Amino acid sequence: DVKVTQSSRYLVKRTGEKVFLECVQDMDHENMFWYRQDPGLGLRLIYFSYDVKMKEKGDIPEGYSVSREKKERFSLILESASTNQTSMYLCASRPTGGFNEKLFFGSGTQLSVL
Amino acid sequence: SQQGEEDPQALSIQEGENATMNCSYKTSINNLQWYRQNSGRGLVHLILIRSNEREKHSGRLRVTLDTSKKSSSLLITASRAADTASYFCATAFFQGAQKLVFGQGTRLTINP
């Protein structure tokens, strides 16, 4: 089975800190995604990457950046954390982005910015 | 917006009953997927139905798709306490690559 691992289950940071959320997948998937999930808003796409060193903005990229130096690892960076970035962050991957592919999700990181 | 809308937002039933959740969307899709999320965890893929399919089964799950009405339903038969979770529909459309847009989810509670 595909395993998508997020480095932290819970994270507490202070306003203004630089925050790194790490995600690793073990099935050589080309595509990787970062979503945030907030009550009543569902999942919203922050950034995605089709391949190494490639990235594209999703629906809510403001305040975030990403890095994909290796195929298996996709990092989400909060340059200067703010309280409105308190949320559940979900990483996902899929093989190639072709038709009828499903997403494989990590367990999520609950980030609290104080 | 392409985003799917789910109905109801919350559903509470007795163990053994059937649970039905609905999803509506606005534009053409390639496929529609259903995911489950246990409390505070990641999403797990349940079933995918293609745009040219009308019904699909997987164990106790039955999914229907009506592209003329732009709607889908997920039926869980003979519910169990372990089915308590949030269920999300995700619509897939092609825009350079397959893109998925998630609904807001239905919170299902199965009472023993």
Coordinates of N, CA and C in Angstrom, one line a residue:
Chain A
D1 N 0.8 -1.2 0.0 CA 0.0 0.0 0.0 C 0.9 1.2 0.0
V2 N 0.3 2.3 -0.6 CA 1.0 3.6 -0.6 C 1.0 4.1 0.8
K3 N 2.1 4.7 1.1 CA 2.2 5.3 2.4 C 2.6 6.8 2.2
V4 N 1.8 7.7 2.7 CA 2.1 9.1 2.7 C 2.3 9.5 4.2
T5 N 3.4 10.0 4.5 CA 3.8 10.3 5.9 C 4.0 11.8 6.1
Q6 N 3.3 12.3 7.0 CA 3.5 13.7 7.4 C 4.3 13.8 8.7
S7 N 5.2 14.6 8.8 CA 6.2 14.6 9.8 C 5.7 14.8 11.2
S8 N 4.7 15.7 11.3 CA 4.1 16.0 12.6 C 2.6 15.8 12.7
R9 N 2.1 15.3 13.7 CA 0.7 15.1 13.9 C 0.0 16.4 14.5
Y10 N 0.7 17.0 15.4 CA 0.3 18.2 16.0 C 1.5 19.2 16.1
L11 N 1.3 20.4 15.8 CA 2.3 21.4 15.8 C 1.8 22.7 16.4
V12 N 2.5 23.4 17.3 CA 2.1 24.6 17.9 C 3.3 25.6 17.6
K13 N 3.0 26.7 17.0 CA 4.0 27.7 16.6 C 3.5 29.1 17.0
R14 N 4.4 30.0 17.1 CA 4.1 31.4 17.4 C 4.0 32.2 16.1
T15 N 3.2 33.3 16.2 CA 3.0 34.2 15.1 C 4.4 34.8 14.7
G16 N 4.6 34.8 13.4 CA 5.8 35.3 12.8 C 6.9 34.2 12.6
E17 N 6.7 33.0 13.2 CA 7.7 32.0 13.0 C 7.6 31.5 11.5
K18 N 8.7 30.9 11.1 CA 8.8 30.2 9.8 C 8.5 28.7 10.1
V19 N 7.5 28.2 9.4 CA 7.1 26.8 9.7 C 7.3 25.9 8.5
F20 N 7.8 24.8 8.8 CA 8.0 23.8 7.7 C 7.1 22.6 8.0
L21 N 6.3 22.2 7.0 CA 5.5 20.9 7.1 C 6.0 20.0 6.1
E22 N 6.4 18.8 6.5 CA 7.1 17.9 5.6 C 6.1 16.7 5.3
C23 N 6.2 16.2 4.0 CA 5.4 15.1 3.6 C 6.3 14.2 2.7
V24 N 6.2 12.9 3.0 CA 7.0 12.0 2.2 C 6.1 10.8 1.7
Q25 N 6.2 10.4 0.4 CA 5.5 9.3 -0.1 C 6.5 8.3 -0.6
D26 N 6.0 7.0 -0.5 CA 7.0 5.9 -0.8 C 6.7 5.1 -2.0
M27 N 5.8 5.7 -2.9 CA 5.4 4.9 -4.1 C 5.8 5.5 -5.4
D28 N 6.8 6.4 -5.4 CA 7.3 7.0 -6.6 C 6.2 7.8 -7.4
H29 N 5.3 8.4 -6.7 CA 4.2 9.2 -7.3 C 4.8 10.5 -7.9
E30 N 4.3 10.8 -9.0 CA 4.8 12.1 -9.6 C 4.1 13.3 -9.0
N31 N 2.8 13.2 -8.7 CA 2.0 14.3 -8.2 C 1.9 14.4 -6.7
M32 N 2.1 15.5 -6.1 CA 1.9 15.7 -4.7 C 1.1 17.0 -4.4
F33 N 0.4 17.0 -3.4 CA -0.6 18.1 -3.1 C -0.5 18.5 -1.6
W34 N -0.8 19.8 -1.4 CA -1.0 20.3 0.0 C -2.4 20.9 0.0
Y35 N -3.2 20.4 1.0 CA -4.6 21.0 1.2 C -4.6 21.5 2.7
R36 N -5.5 22.5 2.9 CA -5.8 22.8 4.2 C -7.3 22.6 4.4
Q37 N -7.7 22.1 5.6 CA -9.1 21.8 5.9 C -9.6 22.6 7.1
D38 N -10.6 23.3 6.9 CA -11.2 24.1 8.0 C -12.7 23.8 8.1
P39 N -13.2 23.8 9.3 CA -14.7 23.5 9.5 C -15.6 24.4 8.6
G40 N -16.5 23.7 7.9 CA -17.4 24.4 7.1 C -16.9 24.8 5.7
L41 N -15.6 24.7 5.5 CA -15.0 25.1 4.2 C -14.4 23.9 3.4
G42 N -14.5 22.7 4.0 CA -14.0 21.5 3.3 C -12.5 21.6 3.1
L43 N -12.0 20.9 2.0 CA -10.6 20.9 1.7 C -10.3 22.0 0.6
R44 N -9.3 22.8 0.8 CA -8.9 23.8 -0.2 C -7.5 23.5 -0.6
L45 N -7.2 23.6 -1.9 CA -5.9 23.3 -2.4 C -5.0 24.5 -2.3
I46 N -3.8 24.3 -1.7 CA -2.8 25.4 -1.5 C -1.8 25.4 -2.6
Y47 N -1.1 24.3 -2.8 CA -0.1 24.1 -3.9 C -0.1 22.7 -4.3
F48 N 0.3 22.5 -5.5 CA 0.6 21.1 -6.0 C 1.8 21.1 -6.9
S49 N 2.3 19.8 -7.0 CA 3.5 19.6 -7.8 C 3.3 18.4 -8.7
Y50 N 3.6 18.6 -10.0 CA 3.5 17.5 -10.9 C 4.7 16.7 -11.0
D51 N 5.8 17.3 -10.6 CA 7.1 16.5 -10.7 C 8.1 17.3 -9.9
V52 N 9.3 16.7 -9.8 CA 10.4 17.3 -9.0 C 10.7 18.7 -9.6
K53 N 10.8 19.6 -8.6 CA 11.1 21.0 -8.9 C 10.0 21.8 -9.7
M54 N 8.9 21.1 -9.8 CA 7.8 21.8 -10.5 C 6.7 22.1 -9.4
K55 N 6.1 23.2 -9.5 CA 5.0 23.6 -8.5 C 4.0 24.5 -9.2
E56 N 2.8 24.4 -8.7 CA 1.8 25.3 -9.2 C 0.9 25.7 -8.1
K57 N 0.4 26.9 -8.2 CA -0.5 27.5 -7.1 C -1.8 26.8 -7.2
G58 N -2.4 26.6 -6.0 CA -3.8 26.1 -6.0 C -4.7 27.3 -5.8
D59 N -5.7 27.0 -5.0 CA -6.8 28.1 -4.8 C -6.4 29.1 -3.8
I60 N -5.6 28.7 -2.8 CA -5.3 29.6 -1.7 C -3.8 29.6 -1.4
P61 N -2.9 30.1 -2.3 CA -1.5 30.0 -2.1 C -0.9 31.1 -1.2
E62 N -1.7 32.2 -1.0 CA -1.1 33.3 -0.3 C -0.6 33.0 1.1
G63 N 0.6 33.4 1.4 CA 1.2 33.1 2.7 C 1.9 31.8 2.8
Y64 N 1.9 31.1 1.7 CA 2.6 29.7 1.7 C 3.6 29.7 0.5
S65 N 4.6 28.8 0.7 CA 5.4 28.4 -0.5 C 5.7 26.9 -0.3
V66 N 6.2 26.3 -1.4 CA 6.5 24.9 -1.3 C 7.9 24.6 -1.9
S67 N 8.3 23.4 -1.6 CA 9.6 22.9 -2.1 C 9.5 21.5 -2.5
R68 N 10.0 21.1 -3.7 CA 10.1 19.7 -4.0 C 11.4 19.4 -4.7
E69 N 12.4 19.1 -3.9 CA 13.7 18.9 -4.4 C 13.9 17.4 -4.8
K70 N 13.2 16.5 -4.1 CA 13.2 15.1 -4.4 C 11.8 14.6 -4.7
K71 N 11.7 13.6 -5.5 CA 10.4 13.1 -5.9 C 9.5 12.7 -4.7
E72 N 10.1 12.1 -3.7 CA 9.3 11.6 -2.6 C 8.9 12.6 -1.6
R73 N 9.5 13.8 -1.6 CA 9.3 14.7 -0.5 C 8.7 16.1 -1.0
F74 N 7.6 16.5 -0.4 CA 7.0 17.8 -0.7 C 6.8 18.6 0.6
S75 N 7.4 19.7 0.6 CA 7.4 20.5 1.8 C 6.5 21.8 1.7
L76 N 5.8 22.1 2.7 CA 4.9 23.3 2.7 C 5.6 24.2 3.7
I77 N 5.8 25.5 3.3 CA 6.4 26.5 4.1 C 5.5 27.6 4.4
L78 N 5.4 28.0 5.7 CA 4.7 29.2 6.1 C 5.8 30.2 6.4
E79 N 5.9 31.2 5.5 CA 7.1 32.1 5.7 C 7.0 32.9 7.0
S80 N 5.9 33.3 7.4 CA 5.7 34.0 8.6 C 4.3 33.7 9.1
A81 N 4.2 32.7 10.0 CA 3.0 32.2 10.4 C 2.1 33.2 11.1
S82 N 0.8 33.1 10.7 CA -0.2 34.0 11.3 C -1.3 33.1 11.9
T83 N -2.1 33.8 12.8 CA -3.2 33.0 13.5 C -4.2 32.5 12.5
N84 N -4.4 33.1 11.4 CA -5.4 32.6 10.4 C -4.9 31.4 9.6
Q85 N -3.7 31.0 9.9 CA -3.2 29.8 9.3 C -3.3 28.6 10.2
T86 N -3.9 28.8 11.4 CA -4.3 27.7 12.2 C -5.3 26.8 11.5
S87 N -4.9 25.5 11.3 CA -5.8 24.7 10.4 C -5.2 23.2 10.5
M88 N -6.0 22.3 9.9 CA -5.5 21.0 9.6 C -4.9 21.0 8.2
Y89 N -3.7 20.5 8.1 CA -3.0 20.5 6.8 C -2.8 19.0 6.3
L90 N -3.3 18.8 5.1 CA -3.3 17.4 4.6 C -2.4 17.4 3.3
C91 N -1.5 16.4 3.3 CA -0.7 16.1 2.1 C -1.3 14.9 1.4
A92 N -1.2 14.9 0.1 CA -1.7 13.8 -0.7 C -0.8 13.6 -1.9
S93 N -0.9 12.4 -2.5 CA -0.1 12.1 -3.7 C -0.9 11.2 -4.6
R94 N -0.5 11.1 -5.9 CA -1.1 10.2 -6.8 C -0.1 9.9 -7.9
P95 N -0.3 8.8 -8.7 CA 0.8 8.4 -9.6 C 1.2 9.4 -10.6
T96 N 0.3 9.8 -11.5 CA 0.7 10.6 -12.7 C -0.2 11.8 -13.0
G97 N -1.4 11.8 -12.4 CA -2.4 12.8 -12.8 C -3.2 12.5 -14.0
G98 N -3.2 11.2 -14.4 CA -4.0 10.7 -15.5 C -5.5 10.6 -15.0
F99 N -6.3 10.2 -16.0 CA -7.7 10.1 -15.7 C -7.9 9.0 -14.6
N100 N -8.9 9.2 -13.8 CA -9.4 8.1 -12.9 C -8.4 7.7 -11.9
E101 N -7.5 8.5 -11.5 CA -6.6 8.2 -10.4 C -7.2 8.8 -9.1
K102 N -6.9 8.0 -8.0 CA -7.3 8.5 -6.7 C -6.2 9.1 -6.0
L103 N -6.5 9.9 -5.0 CA -5.5 10.5 -4.1 C -5.2 9.6 -2.9
F104 N -4.0 9.6 -2.5 CA -3.6 9.0 -1.2 C -3.2 10.0 -0.3
F105 N -3.8 10.0 0.9 CA -3.6 11.1 1.9 C -2.7 10.7 3.0
G106 N -2.0 11.7 3.6 CA -1.3 11.5 4.9 C -2.3 11.6 6.0
S107 N -1.9 11.5 7.2 CA -2.8 11.5 8.4 C -3.1 12.9 8.8
G108 N -2.4 13.9 8.3 CA -2.7 15.3 8.6 C -1.8 15.9 9.7
T109 N -1.6 17.2 9.6 CA -0.9 17.9 10.7 C -1.9 19.0 11.2
Q110 N -2.2 19.0 12.4 CA -3.0 20.0 13.0 C -2.1 21.1 13.6
L111 N -2.1 22.2 12.9 CA -1.2 23.3 13.2 C -2.0 24.4 14.0
S112 N -1.4 24.8 15.1 CA -2.0 25.9 15.9 C -1.0 27.0 15.9
V113 N -1.4 28.2 15.5 CA -0.5 29.4 15.5 C -1.0 30.3 16.6
L114 N -0.2 30.6 17.6 CA -0.6 31.4 18.7 C -0.1 32.8 18.7
Chain B
S1 N -18.4 28.2 -9.2 CA -17.4 27.3 -8.6 C -17.7 25.9 -9.0
Q2 N -16.7 25.1 -9.2 CA -16.9 23.7 -9.5 C -17.3 22.9 -8.3
Q3 N -17.0 23.4 -7.1 CA -17.1 22.7 -5.9 C -18.4 21.9 -5.7
G4 N -18.3 20.7 -5.3 CA -19.5 19.9 -5.0 C -20.1 20.4 -3.7
E5 N -21.4 20.2 -3.6 CA -22.1 20.5 -2.4 C -22.7 19.2 -1.9
E6 N -22.6 19.0 -0.6 CA -23.1 17.8 0.0 C -24.3 18.0 0.9
D7 N -25.1 17.0 0.9 CA -26.4 17.1 1.6 C -26.7 15.7 2.2
P8 N -27.0 15.6 3.5 CA -27.0 16.6 4.5 C -25.6 17.0 5.0
Q9 N -25.5 18.0 5.8 CA -24.2 18.3 6.4 C -23.9 17.3 7.5
A10 N -25.0 16.9 8.2 CA -24.8 15.9 9.2 C -26.0 14.9 9.2
L11 N -25.7 13.7 9.6 CA -26.7 12.6 9.5 C -26.4 11.7 10.7
S12 N -27.4 11.4 11.5 CA -27.3 10.5 12.6 C -28.4 9.4 12.5
I13 N -27.9 8.1 12.5 CA -28.8 7.0 12.3 C -28.5 5.9 13.3
Q14 N -29.3 4.9 13.4 CA -29.1 3.7 14.3 C -28.3 2.7 13.5
E15 N -27.5 2.0 14.3 CA -26.7 0.9 13.7 C -27.7 -0.1 13.0
G16 N -27.2 -0.5 11.8 CA -28.1 -1.4 11.0 C -28.9 -0.7 10.0
E17 N -29.2 0.5 10.1 CA -29.9 1.3 9.1 C -29.0 1.6 7.9
N18 N -29.7 2.1 6.9 CA -28.9 2.5 5.7 C -28.7 4.0 5.8
A19 N -27.6 4.5 5.3 CA -27.2 5.9 5.3 C -27.1 6.4 3.8
T20 N -27.7 7.5 3.5 CA -27.6 8.0 2.1 C -27.1 9.5 2.2
M21 N -26.1 9.7 1.4 CA -25.5 11.1 1.3 C -25.5 11.5 -0.1
N22 N -25.7 12.8 -0.4 CA -25.9 13.3 -1.7 C -24.8 14.3 -2.0
C23 N -24.5 14.4 -3.3 CA -23.5 15.4 -3.7 C -24.0 16.0 -5.0
S24 N -23.9 17.3 -5.1 CA -24.3 18.0 -6.4 C -23.1 18.8 -6.8
Y25 N -23.0 19.0 -8.1 CA -21.9 19.8 -8.7 C -22.4 20.6 -9.8
K26 N -21.5 21.5 -10.4 CA -22.0 22.5 -11.3 C -21.5 22.3 -12.8
T27 N -20.4 21.7 -13.0 CA -19.9 21.6 -14.4 C -19.6 20.2 -14.8
S28 N -19.2 20.0 -16.0 CA -18.9 18.6 -16.5 C -17.8 18.0 -15.7
I29 N -17.8 16.7 -15.6 CA -16.8 16.0 -14.8 C -16.3 14.8 -15.6
N30 N -15.1 14.4 -15.3 CA -14.6 13.1 -15.8 C -15.0 11.9 -14.9
N31 N -14.9 12.2 -13.6 CA -15.3 11.1 -12.6 C -15.7 11.8 -11.3
L32 N -16.3 11.1 -10.4 CA -16.6 11.6 -9.1 C -16.1 10.5 -8.1
Q33 N -15.5 11.0 -7.1 CA -14.9 10.1 -6.1 C -15.5 10.4 -4.7
W34 N -15.6 9.4 -3.9 CA -16.0 9.5 -2.5 C -14.8 9.1 -1.6
Y35 N -14.6 9.9 -0.6 CA -13.6 9.7 0.4 C -14.2 9.7 1.8
R36 N -13.6 8.9 2.7 CA -14.0 8.9 4.1 C -12.9 9.5 5.0
Q37 N -13.3 10.2 6.0 CA -12.3 10.8 7.0 C -12.7 10.5 8.4
N38 N -12.0 9.6 9.1 CA -12.2 9.4 10.5 C -11.7 10.7 11.2
S39 N -12.3 10.9 12.4 CA -12.1 12.1 13.1 C -10.6 12.5 13.3
G40 N -10.2 13.7 12.7 CA -8.9 14.2 12.9 C -7.8 13.5 12.1
R41 N -8.2 12.7 11.1 CA -7.2 11.9 10.4 C -7.3 12.3 8.9
G42 N -6.5 11.6 8.1 CA -6.5 11.9 6.6 C -7.7 11.2 6.0
L43 N -7.8 11.6 4.7 CA -8.9 11.0 3.9 C -8.5 9.7 3.3
V44 N -9.5 8.8 3.2 CA -9.2 7.5 2.6 C -10.2 7.3 1.4
H45 N -9.7 6.9 0.2 CA -10.5 6.8 -1.0 C -11.4 5.6 -0.8
L46 N -12.7 5.8 -1.1 CA -13.7 4.7 -1.0 C -14.0 4.1 -2.4
I47 N -14.4 5.0 -3.3 CA -14.9 4.5 -4.6 C -14.9 5.6 -5.6
L48 N -14.7 5.2 -6.9 CA -14.7 6.2 -8.0 C -15.7 5.7 -9.0
I49 N -16.5 6.7 -9.5 CA -17.5 6.4 -10.6 C -17.1 7.3 -11.7
R50 N -17.0 6.7 -12.9 CA -16.7 7.5 -14.1 C -17.9 8.2 -14.7
S51 N -17.7 9.2 -15.5 CA -18.9 10.0 -16.0 C -19.8 9.1 -16.9
N52 N -19.3 8.0 -17.4 CA -20.2 7.2 -18.3 C -20.8 6.0 -17.5
E53 N -20.6 6.0 -16.2 CA -21.2 5.0 -15.4 C -22.4 5.6 -14.6
R54 N -23.3 4.7 -14.3 CA -24.5 5.2 -13.6 C -24.6 4.7 -12.2
E55 N -24.0 3.5 -11.9 CA -24.0 2.9 -10.6 C -22.8 2.1 -10.4
K56 N -22.3 2.0 -9.2 CA -21.1 1.2 -8.9 C -21.3 0.7 -7.4
H57 N -20.8 -0.5 -7.2 CA -20.9 -1.1 -5.9 C -19.5 -1.5 -5.4
S58 N -19.3 -1.4 -4.1 CA -18.1 -1.9 -3.4 C -18.5 -2.3 -2.0
G59 N -18.6 -3.6 -1.8 CA -19.0 -4.1 -0.5 C -20.4 -3.6 -0.1
R60 N -20.4 -2.9 1.0 CA -21.7 -2.3 1.5 C -22.0 -0.9 0.9
L61 N -21.1 -0.4 0.0 CA -21.2 0.9 -0.6 C -21.9 0.8 -2.0
R62 N -22.8 1.7 -2.2 CA -23.4 1.8 -3.6 C -23.4 3.3 -3.9
V63 N -22.8 3.6 -5.1 CA -22.7 5.0 -5.6 C -23.5 5.1 -6.9
T64 N -24.3 6.1 -7.0 CA -25.0 6.4 -8.2 C -24.5 7.8 -8.8
L65 N -24.6 7.9 -10.0 CA -24.2 9.2 -10.7 C -25.3 9.5 -11.7
D66 N -25.8 10.7 -11.7 CA -26.8 11.2 -12.7 C -26.2 12.5 -13.2
T67 N -25.5 12.3 -14.4 CA -24.9 13.5 -15.0 C -25.8 14.5 -15.5
S68 N -27.1 14.1 -15.8 CA -28.1 15.1 -16.3 C -28.5 16.0 -15.2
K69 N -28.5 15.5 -14.0 CA -28.9 16.3 -12.8 C -27.6 16.8 -12.1
K70 N -26.4 16.4 -12.5 CA -25.2 16.8 -11.9 C -25.2 16.4 -10.4
S71 N -25.5 15.2 -10.1 CA -25.6 14.7 -8.8 C -25.2 13.3 -8.6
S72 N -24.8 13.0 -7.4 CA -24.3 11.6 -7.0 C -24.8 11.3 -5.6
S73 N -25.0 10.0 -5.4 CA -25.4 9.7 -4.0 C -24.5 8.5 -3.6
L74 N -24.2 8.5 -2.3 CA -23.5 7.4 -1.7 C -24.4 6.7 -0.6
L75 N -24.6 5.4 -0.8 CA -25.5 4.6 0.1 C -24.6 3.7 0.8
I76 N -24.7 3.7 2.1 CA -24.0 2.7 3.0 C -25.1 1.8 3.6
T77 N -25.1 0.5 3.3 CA -26.1 -0.4 3.8 C -25.7 -1.0 5.1
A78 N -26.7 -1.4 5.9 CA -26.4 -2.1 7.1 C -25.3 -1.4 7.9
S79 N -25.5 -0.2 8.3 CA -24.4 0.6 8.9 C -23.9 0.0 10.2
R80 N -22.6 0.3 10.5 CA -22.0 -0.1 11.7 C -21.4 1.0 12.4
A81 N -21.1 0.9 13.7 CA -20.5 2.0 14.5 C -19.2 2.5 13.8
A82 N -18.5 1.5 13.2 CA -17.2 1.9 12.6 C -17.4 2.8 11.4
D83 N -18.6 2.9 10.9 CA -18.8 3.8 9.7 C -18.9 5.3 10.1
T84 N -18.9 5.5 11.4 CA -19.0 6.9 11.9 C -17.7 7.6 11.4
A85 N -18.0 8.7 10.6 CA -16.9 9.4 9.9 C -17.5 10.6 9.1
S86 N -16.6 11.4 8.5 CA -17.1 12.4 7.6 C -16.8 11.8 6.2
Y87 N -17.8 12.1 5.3 CA -17.7 11.6 3.9 C -17.7 12.7 2.9
F88 N -16.7 12.7 2.0 CA -16.6 13.8 1.1 C -16.7 13.3 -0.4
C89 N -17.4 14.1 -1.2 CA -17.3 13.8 -2.6 C -16.3 14.7 -3.2
A90 N -15.7 14.2 -4.3 CA -14.7 15.0 -5.0 C -15.0 14.9 -6.5
T91 N -15.1 16.0 -7.2 CA -15.4 16.0 -8.6 C -14.1 16.2 -9.3
A92 N -13.9 15.4 -10.4 CA -12.6 15.4 -11.1 C -12.9 15.9 -12.5
F93 N -12.2 16.9 -12.9 CA -12.3 17.4 -14.3 C -10.9 17.7 -14.8
F94 N -10.8 17.8 -16.1 CA -9.5 17.9 -16.8 C -9.2 19.3 -17.2
Q95 N -8.1 19.8 -16.7 CA -7.7 21.2 -17.0 C -6.2 21.1 -17.0
G96 N -5.6 20.6 -18.1 CA -4.2 20.3 -18.2 C -3.8 19.0 -17.6
A97 N -4.4 18.7 -16.5 CA -4.3 17.5 -15.8 C -5.5 17.3 -15.0
Q98 N -5.7 16.1 -14.4 CA -6.9 15.9 -13.7 C -6.9 16.7 -12.4
K99 N -7.9 17.5 -12.2 CA -8.0 18.3 -11.0 C -9.2 17.8 -10.2
L100 N -9.1 17.7 -8.9 CA -10.1 17.3 -7.9 C -10.6 18.5 -7.1
V101 N -11.9 18.6 -7.0 CA -12.4 19.6 -6.1 C -13.3 18.9 -5.1
F102 N -13.1 19.2 -3.8 CA -13.8 18.5 -2.7 C -15.0 19.3 -2.3
G103 N -16.1 18.6 -1.9 CA -17.2 19.1 -1.2 C -16.9 19.4 0.3
Q104 N -17.9 19.9 1.0 CA -17.6 20.2 2.4 C -17.9 19.0 3.3
G105 N -18.4 18.0 2.8 CA -18.5 16.8 3.6 C -19.9 16.6 4.3
T106 N -20.2 15.3 4.6 CA -21.3 15.0 5.4 C -20.8 14.2 6.7
R107 N -21.1 14.7 7.8 CA -20.7 14.1 9.1 C -21.7 13.0 9.4
L108 N -21.3 11.7 9.4 CA -22.2 10.6 9.6 C -21.9 10.0 11.0
T109 N -23.0 9.9 11.8 CA -22.8 9.3 13.2 C -23.7 8.1 13.2
I110 N -23.2 6.9 13.6 CA -23.9 5.7 13.7 C -24.1 5.4 15.2
N111 N -25.3 5.4 15.7 CA -25.6 5.2 17.1 C -25.8 3.7 17.4
P112 N -25.1 3.2 18.4 CA -25.2 1.7 18.7 C -26.6 1.4 19.2

